[in-house]
Coordinates of C-alpha atoms and ligand atoms in Angstrom, one line a residue:
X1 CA 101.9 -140.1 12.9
X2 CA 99.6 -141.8 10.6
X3 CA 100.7 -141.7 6.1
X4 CA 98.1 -140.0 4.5
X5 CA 96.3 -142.1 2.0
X6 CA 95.3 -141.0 -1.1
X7 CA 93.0 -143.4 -3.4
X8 CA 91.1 -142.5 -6.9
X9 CA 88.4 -145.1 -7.6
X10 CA 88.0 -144.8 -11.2
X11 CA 84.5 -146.4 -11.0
X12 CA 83.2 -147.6 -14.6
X13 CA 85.7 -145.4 -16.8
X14 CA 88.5 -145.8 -19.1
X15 CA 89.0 -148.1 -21.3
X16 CA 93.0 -149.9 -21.8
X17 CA 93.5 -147.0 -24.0
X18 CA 92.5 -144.6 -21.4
X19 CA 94.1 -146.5 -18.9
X20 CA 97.4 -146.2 -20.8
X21 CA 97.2 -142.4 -21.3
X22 CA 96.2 -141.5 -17.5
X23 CA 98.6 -143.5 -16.1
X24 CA 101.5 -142.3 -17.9
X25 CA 100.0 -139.0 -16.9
X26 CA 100.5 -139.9 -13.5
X27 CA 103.5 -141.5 -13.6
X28 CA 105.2 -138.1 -15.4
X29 CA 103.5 -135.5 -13.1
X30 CA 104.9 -137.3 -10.2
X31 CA 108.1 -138.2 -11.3
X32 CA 109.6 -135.3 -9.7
X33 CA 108.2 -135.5 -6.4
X34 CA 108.7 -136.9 -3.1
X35 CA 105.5 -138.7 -1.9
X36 CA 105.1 -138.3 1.6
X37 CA 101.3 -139.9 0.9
X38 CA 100.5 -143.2 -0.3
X39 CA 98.9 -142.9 -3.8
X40 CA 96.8 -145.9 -4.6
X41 CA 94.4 -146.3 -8.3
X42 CA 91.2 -148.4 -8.4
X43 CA 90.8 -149.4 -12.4
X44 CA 87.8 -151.1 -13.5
X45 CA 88.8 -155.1 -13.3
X46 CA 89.4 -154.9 -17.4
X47 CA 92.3 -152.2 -17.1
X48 CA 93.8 -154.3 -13.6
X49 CA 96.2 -156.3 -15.0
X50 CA 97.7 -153.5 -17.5
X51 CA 97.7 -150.8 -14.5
X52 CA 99.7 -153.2 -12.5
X53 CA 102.1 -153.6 -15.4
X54 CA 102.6 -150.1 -16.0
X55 CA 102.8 -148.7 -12.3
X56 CA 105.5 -151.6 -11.6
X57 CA 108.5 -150.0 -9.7
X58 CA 106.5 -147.0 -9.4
X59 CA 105.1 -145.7 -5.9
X60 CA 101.9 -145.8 -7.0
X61 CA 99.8 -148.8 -5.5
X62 CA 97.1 -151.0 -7.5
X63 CA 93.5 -151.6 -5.8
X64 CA 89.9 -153.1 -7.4
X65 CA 86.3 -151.6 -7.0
X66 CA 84.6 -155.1 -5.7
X67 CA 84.7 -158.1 -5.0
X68 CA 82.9 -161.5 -4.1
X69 CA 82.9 -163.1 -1.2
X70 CA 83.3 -166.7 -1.7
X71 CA 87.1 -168.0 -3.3
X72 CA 85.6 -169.3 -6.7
X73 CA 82.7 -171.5 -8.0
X74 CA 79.8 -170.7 -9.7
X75 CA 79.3 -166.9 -9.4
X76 CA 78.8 -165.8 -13.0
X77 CA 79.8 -162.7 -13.2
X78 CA 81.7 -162.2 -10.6
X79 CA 85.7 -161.8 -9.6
X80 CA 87.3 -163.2 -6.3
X81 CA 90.3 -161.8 -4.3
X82 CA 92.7 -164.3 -5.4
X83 CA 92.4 -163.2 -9.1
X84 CA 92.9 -159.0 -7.8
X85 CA 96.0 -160.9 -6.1
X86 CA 97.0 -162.7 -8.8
X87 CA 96.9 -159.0 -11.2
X88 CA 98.7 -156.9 -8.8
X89 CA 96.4 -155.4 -6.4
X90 CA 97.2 -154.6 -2.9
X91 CA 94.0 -152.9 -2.2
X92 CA 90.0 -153.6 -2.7
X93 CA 86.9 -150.8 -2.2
X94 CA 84.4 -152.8 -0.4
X95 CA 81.2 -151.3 0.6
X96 CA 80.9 -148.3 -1.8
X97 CA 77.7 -146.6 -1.1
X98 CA 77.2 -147.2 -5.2
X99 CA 77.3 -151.0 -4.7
X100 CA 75.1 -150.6 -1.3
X101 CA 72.3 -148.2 -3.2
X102 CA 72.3 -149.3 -7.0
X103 CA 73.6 -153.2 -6.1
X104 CA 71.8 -153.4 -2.8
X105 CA 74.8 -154.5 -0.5
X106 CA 74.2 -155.0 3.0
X107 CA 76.3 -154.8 6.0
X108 CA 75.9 -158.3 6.0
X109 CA 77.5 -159.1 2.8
X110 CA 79.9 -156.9 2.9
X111 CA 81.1 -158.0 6.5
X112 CA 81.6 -161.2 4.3
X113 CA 83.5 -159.4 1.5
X114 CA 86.0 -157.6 4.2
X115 CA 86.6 -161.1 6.1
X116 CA 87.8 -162.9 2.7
X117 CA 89.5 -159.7 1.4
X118 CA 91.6 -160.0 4.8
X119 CA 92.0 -163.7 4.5
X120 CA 93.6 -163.4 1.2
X121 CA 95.8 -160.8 2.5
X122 CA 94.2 -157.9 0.0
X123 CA 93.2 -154.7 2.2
X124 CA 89.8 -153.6 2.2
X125 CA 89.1 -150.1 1.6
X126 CA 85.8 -150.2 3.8
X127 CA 83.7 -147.1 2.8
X128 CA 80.8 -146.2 5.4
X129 CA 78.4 -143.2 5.6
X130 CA 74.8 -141.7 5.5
X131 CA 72.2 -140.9 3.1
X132 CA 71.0 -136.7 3.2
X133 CA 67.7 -138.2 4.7
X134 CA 69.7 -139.8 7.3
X135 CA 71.8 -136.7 8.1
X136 CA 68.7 -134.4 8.2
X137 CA 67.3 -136.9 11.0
X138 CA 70.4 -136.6 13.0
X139 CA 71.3 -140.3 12.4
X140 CA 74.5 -139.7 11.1
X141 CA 76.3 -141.4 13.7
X142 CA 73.7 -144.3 14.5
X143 CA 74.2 -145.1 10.7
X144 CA 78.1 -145.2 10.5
X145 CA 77.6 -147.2 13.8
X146 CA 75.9 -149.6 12.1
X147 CA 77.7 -149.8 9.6
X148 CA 80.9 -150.3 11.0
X149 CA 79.8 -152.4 14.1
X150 CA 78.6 -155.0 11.7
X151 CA 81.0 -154.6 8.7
X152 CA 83.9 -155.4 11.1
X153 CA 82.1 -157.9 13.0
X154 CA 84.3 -161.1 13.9
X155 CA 86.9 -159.2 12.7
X156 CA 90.3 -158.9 15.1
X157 CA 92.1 -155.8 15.8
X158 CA 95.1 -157.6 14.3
X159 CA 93.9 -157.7 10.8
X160 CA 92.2 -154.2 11.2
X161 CA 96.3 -152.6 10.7
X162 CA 95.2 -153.7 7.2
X163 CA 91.9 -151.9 6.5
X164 CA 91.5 -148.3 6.0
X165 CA 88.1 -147.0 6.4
X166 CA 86.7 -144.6 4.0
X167 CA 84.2 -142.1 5.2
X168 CA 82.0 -141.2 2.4
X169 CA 78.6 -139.2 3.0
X170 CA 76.7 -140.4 -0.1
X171 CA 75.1 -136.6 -0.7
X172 CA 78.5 -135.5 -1.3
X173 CA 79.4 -138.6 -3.7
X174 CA 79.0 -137.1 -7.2
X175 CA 77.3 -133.7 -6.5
X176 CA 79.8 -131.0 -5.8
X177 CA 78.5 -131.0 -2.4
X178 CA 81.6 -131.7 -0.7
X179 CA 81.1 -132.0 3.4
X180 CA 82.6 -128.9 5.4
X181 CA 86.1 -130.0 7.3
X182 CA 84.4 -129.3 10.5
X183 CA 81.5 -131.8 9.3
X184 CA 83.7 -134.4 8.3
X185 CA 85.9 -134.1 11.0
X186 CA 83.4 -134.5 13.3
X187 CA 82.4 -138.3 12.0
X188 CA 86.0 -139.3 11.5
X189 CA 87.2 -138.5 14.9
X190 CA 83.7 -140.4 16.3
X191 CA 84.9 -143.4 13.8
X192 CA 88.1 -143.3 16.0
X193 CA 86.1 -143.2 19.1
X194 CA 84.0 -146.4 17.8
X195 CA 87.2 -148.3 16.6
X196 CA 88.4 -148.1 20.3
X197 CA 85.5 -148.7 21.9
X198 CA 85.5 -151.9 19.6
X199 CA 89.3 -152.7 19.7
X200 CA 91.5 -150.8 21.2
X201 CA 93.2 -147.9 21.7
X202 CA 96.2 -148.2 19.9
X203 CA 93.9 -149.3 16.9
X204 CA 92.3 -146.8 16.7
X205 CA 95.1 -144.3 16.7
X206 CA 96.9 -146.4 13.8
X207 CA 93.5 -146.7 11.6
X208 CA 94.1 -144.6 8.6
X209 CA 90.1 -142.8 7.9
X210 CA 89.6 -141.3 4.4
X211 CA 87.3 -138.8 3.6
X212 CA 85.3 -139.5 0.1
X213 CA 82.6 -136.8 -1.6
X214 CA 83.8 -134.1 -4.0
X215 CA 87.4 -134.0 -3.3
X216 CA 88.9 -131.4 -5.3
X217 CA 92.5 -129.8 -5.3
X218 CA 90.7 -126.6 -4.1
X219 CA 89.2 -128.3 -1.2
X220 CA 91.6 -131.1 -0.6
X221 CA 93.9 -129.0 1.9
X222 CA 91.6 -127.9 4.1
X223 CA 90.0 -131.0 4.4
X224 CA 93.2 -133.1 4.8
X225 CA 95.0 -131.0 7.5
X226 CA 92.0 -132.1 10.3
X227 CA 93.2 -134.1 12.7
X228 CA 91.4 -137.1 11.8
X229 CA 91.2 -137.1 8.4
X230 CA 94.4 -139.4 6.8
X231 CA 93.5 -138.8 3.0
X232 CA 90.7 -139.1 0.5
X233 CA 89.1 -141.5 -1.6
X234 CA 88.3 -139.4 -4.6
X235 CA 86.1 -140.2 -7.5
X236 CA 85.5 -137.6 -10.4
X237 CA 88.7 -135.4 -9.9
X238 CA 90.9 -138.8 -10.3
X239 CA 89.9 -139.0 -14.1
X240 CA 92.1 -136.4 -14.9
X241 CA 96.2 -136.4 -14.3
X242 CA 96.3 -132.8 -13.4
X243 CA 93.4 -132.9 -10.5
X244 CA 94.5 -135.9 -8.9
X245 CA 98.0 -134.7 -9.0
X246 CA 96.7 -131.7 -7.4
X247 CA 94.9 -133.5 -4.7
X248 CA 98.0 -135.9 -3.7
X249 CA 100.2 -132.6 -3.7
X250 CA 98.3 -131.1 -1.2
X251 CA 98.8 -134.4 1.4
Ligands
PGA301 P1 83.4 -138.2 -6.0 O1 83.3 -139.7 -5.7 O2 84.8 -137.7 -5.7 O3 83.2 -138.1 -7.5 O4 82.4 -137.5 -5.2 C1 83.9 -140.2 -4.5 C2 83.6 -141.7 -4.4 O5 82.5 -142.1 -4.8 O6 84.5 -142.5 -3.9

Protein backbone atom coordinates (compact mmCIF):
# COMPACT_ATOMS: atom_id res chain seq x y z
CA UNK A 1 0.00 0.00 0.00
CA UNK A 2 1.47 3.21 -1.01
CA UNK A 3 1.21 6.67 1.97
CA UNK A 4 -0.70 9.24 0.37
CA UNK A 5 1.23 12.38 -0.21
CA UNK A 6 -0.07 15.54 0.35
CA UNK A 7 2.10 18.75 -0.72
CA UNK A 8 1.00 22.67 -0.89
CA UNK A 9 3.42 24.64 -3.03
CA UNK A 10 2.95 28.01 -1.81
CA UNK A 11 4.45 29.41 -5.00
CA UNK A 12 5.35 33.35 -4.60
CA UNK A 13 3.21 34.10 -1.40
CA UNK A 14 3.56 34.92 2.21
CA UNK A 15 5.82 36.78 3.51
CA UNK A 16 7.67 35.65 7.33
CA UNK A 17 4.73 37.22 8.79
CA UNK A 18 2.42 35.08 6.78
CA UNK A 19 4.48 32.28 7.06
CA UNK A 20 4.20 32.46 10.90
CA UNK A 21 0.38 32.85 10.97
CA UNK A 22 -0.32 29.80 8.43
CA UNK A 23 1.82 27.59 9.92
CA UNK A 24 0.65 27.92 13.29
CA UNK A 25 -2.71 27.49 11.57
CA UNK A 26 -1.57 24.25 10.45
CA UNK A 27 0.06 23.05 13.22
CA UNK A 28 -3.30 23.70 15.56
CA UNK A 29 -5.83 22.30 13.06
CA UNK A 30 -3.84 19.24 13.00
CA UNK A 31 -2.92 18.79 16.35
CA UNK A 32 -5.63 16.49 17.00
CA UNK A 33 -5.32 14.22 14.25
CA UNK A 34 -3.75 11.08 13.28
CA UNK A 35 -2.08 11.60 9.84
CA UNK A 36 -2.29 8.59 7.89
CA UNK A 37 -0.85 11.04 4.80
CA UNK A 38 2.31 12.61 4.57
CA UNK A 39 1.79 16.51 4.71
CA UNK A 40 4.71 18.33 3.15
CA UNK A 41 4.86 22.64 2.66
CA UNK A 42 6.81 24.27 -0.23
CA UNK A 43 7.59 28.06 1.22
CA UNK A 44 9.10 30.54 -1.03
CA UNK A 45 13.14 30.17 -0.25
CA UNK A 46 12.80 33.57 2.16
CA UNK A 47 10.19 31.81 4.61
CA UNK A 48 12.56 28.17 4.39
CA UNK A 49 14.57 28.49 7.14
CA UNK A 50 11.67 29.94 9.59
CA UNK A 51 9.17 27.04 8.29
CA UNK A 52 11.71 24.57 9.16
CA UNK A 53 12.01 26.06 12.57
CA UNK A 54 8.58 26.15 13.37
CA UNK A 55 7.30 22.63 11.92
CA UNK A 56 10.32 21.05 14.00
CA UNK A 57 8.94 17.94 15.82
CA UNK A 58 5.95 18.39 13.99
CA UNK A 59 4.73 15.77 11.14
CA UNK A 60 4.64 18.16 8.85
CA UNK A 61 7.70 17.91 6.25
CA UNK A 62 9.66 21.08 4.63
CA UNK A 63 10.19 21.17 0.65
CA UNK A 64 11.52 24.27 -1.82
CA UNK A 65 9.83 25.44 -5.24
CA UNK A 66 13.38 25.25 -7.39
CA UNK A 67 16.43 24.69 -7.66
CA UNK A 68 19.79 24.94 -9.72
CA UNK A 69 21.51 22.37 -10.98
CA UNK A 70 25.13 22.89 -10.45
CA UNK A 71 26.42 22.69 -6.36
CA UNK A 72 27.51 26.50 -6.24
CA UNK A 73 29.56 29.07 -8.26
CA UNK A 74 28.59 31.90 -10.08
CA UNK A 75 24.81 31.61 -10.56
CA UNK A 76 23.48 34.95 -9.48
CA UNK A 77 20.38 34.49 -8.43
CA UNK A 78 20.12 31.28 -7.89
CA UNK A 79 19.92 28.59 -4.72
CA UNK A 80 21.57 25.08 -4.82
CA UNK A 81 20.33 21.88 -2.98
CA UNK A 82 22.91 21.93 -0.40
CA UNK A 83 21.54 25.29 0.97
CA UNK A 84 17.45 23.65 0.95
CA UNK A 85 19.54 20.89 2.92
CA UNK A 86 21.25 23.00 5.01
CA UNK A 87 17.47 24.91 5.98
CA UNK A 88 15.57 21.84 6.58
CA UNK A 89 14.06 20.66 3.54
CA UNK A 90 13.49 17.08 2.64
CA UNK A 91 11.72 17.75 -0.50
CA UNK A 92 12.26 20.04 -3.82
CA UNK A 93 9.35 20.81 -6.86
CA UNK A 94 11.29 20.37 -9.89
CA UNK A 95 9.73 20.86 -13.23
CA UNK A 96 6.64 22.88 -12.34
CA UNK A 97 4.82 23.67 -15.51
CA UNK A 98 5.24 27.53 -14.13
CA UNK A 99 9.07 27.24 -14.31
CA UNK A 100 8.74 25.24 -17.81
CA UNK A 101 6.17 27.98 -19.46
CA UNK A 102 7.09 31.47 -17.79
CA UNK A 103 11.07 30.33 -17.01
CA UNK A 104 11.33 28.18 -20.16
CA UNK A 105 12.66 24.90 -18.46
CA UNK A 106 13.28 22.04 -20.52
CA UNK A 107 13.33 18.39 -20.02
CA UNK A 108 16.81 18.73 -20.38
CA UNK A 109 17.48 21.00 -17.55
CA UNK A 110 15.39 19.66 -15.43
CA UNK A 111 16.72 16.02 -15.97
CA UNK A 112 19.86 18.01 -14.57
CA UNK A 113 17.93 19.47 -11.58
CA UNK A 114 16.39 15.92 -10.58
CA UNK A 115 19.98 14.16 -10.86
CA UNK A 116 21.72 16.71 -8.32
CA UNK A 117 18.51 16.93 -6.22
CA UNK A 118 18.98 13.02 -5.87
CA UNK A 119 22.71 13.36 -5.40
CA UNK A 120 22.34 15.55 -2.46
CA UNK A 121 19.82 13.27 -0.99
CA UNK A 122 16.79 16.03 -1.37
CA UNK A 123 13.69 14.34 -3.13
CA UNK A 124 12.40 15.72 -6.21
CA UNK A 125 8.89 16.38 -6.53
CA UNK A 126 9.00 15.91 -10.50
CA UNK A 127 5.76 17.55 -11.84
CA UNK A 128 4.86 16.36 -15.59
CA UNK A 129 1.85 17.10 -17.79
CA UNK A 130 0.22 18.67 -20.98
CA UNK A 131 -0.86 21.93 -22.21
CA UNK A 132 -5.04 22.19 -23.31
CA UNK A 133 -3.64 22.32 -26.95
CA UNK A 134 -1.79 19.23 -26.32
CA UNK A 135 -4.79 17.39 -24.79
CA UNK A 136 -7.21 18.58 -27.60
CA UNK A 137 -4.60 16.84 -30.13
CA UNK A 138 -4.72 13.60 -28.19
CA UNK A 139 -1.01 13.98 -27.19
CA UNK A 140 -1.59 13.72 -23.73
CA UNK A 141 0.34 10.64 -23.26
CA UNK A 142 3.17 11.28 -25.97
CA UNK A 143 3.83 14.56 -23.87
CA UNK A 144 4.06 12.95 -20.25
CA UNK A 145 6.17 10.39 -22.20
CA UNK A 146 8.44 12.74 -22.99
CA UNK A 147 8.58 14.23 -20.32
CA UNK A 148 9.30 11.61 -18.10
CA UNK A 149 11.44 9.45 -20.44
CA UNK A 150 13.91 12.32 -20.47
CA UNK A 151 13.48 13.92 -16.99
CA UNK A 152 14.51 10.48 -15.50
CA UNK A 153 17.02 9.77 -17.90
CA UNK A 154 20.32 8.12 -16.43
CA UNK A 155 18.46 7.99 -13.56
CA UNK A 156 18.36 4.28 -11.59
CA UNK A 157 15.38 2.66 -10.19
CA UNK A 158 17.21 2.83 -6.85
CA UNK A 159 17.08 6.50 -6.36
CA UNK A 160 13.61 6.66 -8.09
CA UNK A 161 12.15 5.21 -4.20
CA UNK A 162 13.05 8.88 -3.57
CA UNK A 163 11.04 10.85 -6.18
CA UNK A 164 7.37 11.29 -6.34
CA UNK A 165 5.97 12.34 -9.55
CA UNK A 166 3.40 14.99 -9.71
CA UNK A 167 0.89 14.84 -12.43
CA UNK A 168 -0.21 18.28 -13.13
CA UNK A 169 -2.29 19.10 -16.50
CA UNK A 170 -1.32 22.80 -16.82
CA UNK A 171 -5.15 23.81 -17.89
CA UNK A 172 -6.24 22.75 -14.57
CA UNK A 173 -3.24 24.70 -12.76
CA UNK A 174 -4.85 27.96 -11.58
CA UNK A 175 -8.34 27.83 -13.36
CA UNK A 176 -10.89 25.93 -11.37
CA UNK A 177 -10.79 23.49 -14.05
CA UNK A 178 -9.84 20.63 -12.09
CA UNK A 179 -9.38 17.19 -14.32
CA UNK A 180 -12.27 14.55 -13.80
CA UNK A 181 -11.03 11.43 -11.50
CA UNK A 182 -11.61 9.21 -14.45
CA UNK A 183 -9.27 11.75 -16.57
CA UNK A 184 -6.59 11.83 -14.21
CA UNK A 185 -6.75 8.39 -13.35
CA UNK A 186 -6.34 7.53 -16.67
CA UNK A 187 -2.59 9.28 -16.99
CA UNK A 188 -1.53 8.30 -13.61
CA UNK A 189 -2.05 4.63 -14.06
CA UNK A 190 -0.24 5.01 -17.77
CA UNK A 191 2.70 6.90 -15.64
CA UNK A 192 2.81 3.52 -13.77
CA UNK A 193 2.80 1.66 -16.90
CA UNK A 194 5.81 3.92 -18.21
CA UNK A 195 7.74 3.65 -14.89
CA UNK A 196 7.76 -0.20 -15.41
CA UNK A 197 8.40 -0.27 -18.76
CA UNK A 198 11.46 1.96 -17.73
CA UNK A 199 12.38 0.23 -14.45
CA UNK A 200 10.67 -2.17 -13.09
CA UNK A 201 7.86 -3.54 -11.80
CA UNK A 202 8.12 -3.27 -8.26
CA UNK A 203 9.08 0.50 -9.02
CA UNK A 204 6.43 1.20 -10.33
CA UNK A 205 4.04 -0.10 -7.79
CA UNK A 206 6.08 1.80 -4.96
CA UNK A 207 6.13 5.28 -6.98
CA UNK A 208 3.98 7.59 -5.11
CA UNK A 209 2.00 9.84 -8.36
CA UNK A 210 0.28 13.15 -7.24
CA UNK A 211 -2.33 14.69 -8.94
CA UNK A 212 -1.89 18.76 -9.18
CA UNK A 213 -4.74 21.36 -10.77
CA UNK A 214 -7.57 22.79 -8.66
CA UNK A 215 -7.45 20.56 -5.71
CA UNK A 216 -10.11 21.52 -3.40
CA UNK A 217 -11.58 19.79 -0.17
CA UNK A 218 -14.78 19.37 -2.27
CA UNK A 219 -12.97 17.50 -4.97
CA UNK A 220 -10.10 16.05 -3.08
CA UNK A 221 -12.00 12.72 -2.15
CA UNK A 222 -13.05 11.67 -5.11
CA UNK A 223 -10.03 12.28 -6.73
CA UNK A 224 -7.73 10.72 -4.13
CA UNK A 225 -9.68 7.38 -3.65
CA UNK A 226 -8.54 6.20 -7.62
CA UNK A 227 -6.40 3.62 -7.59
CA UNK A 228 -3.51 5.42 -8.87
CA UNK A 229 -3.69 8.64 -7.54
CA UNK A 230 -1.32 8.70 -3.94
CA UNK A 231 -2.09 12.45 -3.09
CA UNK A 232 -2.09 15.94 -4.47
CA UNK A 233 0.21 18.71 -5.03
CA UNK A 234 -2.16 21.63 -4.35
CA UNK A 235 -1.54 25.23 -5.12
CA UNK A 236 -4.34 27.94 -4.28
CA UNK A 237 -6.31 25.94 -1.67
CA UNK A 238 -2.87 25.54 0.47
CA UNK A 239 -2.89 29.36 1.29
CA UNK A 240 -5.51 28.98 3.66
CA UNK A 241 -5.31 26.62 7.02
CA UNK A 242 -8.82 25.58 6.77
CA UNK A 243 -8.67 24.28 2.94
CA UNK A 244 -5.60 22.56 3.18
CA UNK A 245 -6.71 21.03 6.29
CA UNK A 246 -9.59 19.97 4.48
CA UNK A 247 -7.77 18.44 1.62
CA UNK A 248 -5.18 16.36 3.99
CA UNK A 249 -8.39 15.16 5.99
CA UNK A 250 -9.82 13.69 3.22
CA UNK A 251 -6.39 11.28 2.43
P1 LIG B 1 -3.59 24.99 -8.10
O1 LIG B 1 -2.03 24.81 -8.36
O2 LIG B 1 -3.98 24.04 -7.01
O3 LIG B 1 -3.75 26.43 -7.69
O4 LIG B 1 -4.28 24.69 -9.38
C1 LIG B 1 -1.43 23.55 -8.37
C2 LIG B 1 0.03 23.66 -8.70
O5 LIG B 1 0.40 24.50 -9.52
O6 LIG B 1 0.87 22.91 -8.15
Amino acid sequence: MRKKVITGNWKMNNDLGETQNLISKLINGLSNETLSCDVIICPPFTSLQEAGLLIKNTPIKLGAQNMHQEGNGAYTGEISAGMLKNVGCEYVILGHSERRTIFGEKDELINLKIKKALESELKPIFCVGETLEEREKDATTKVVERQITVGLKNISSDEIKNLIIAYEPVWAIGTGRTATPEQAQEVHAYIRLLINRLFDVQTAENLVIQYGGSVKPDNAGELLSQKDIDGALVGGACLKADSFIGIIRSA
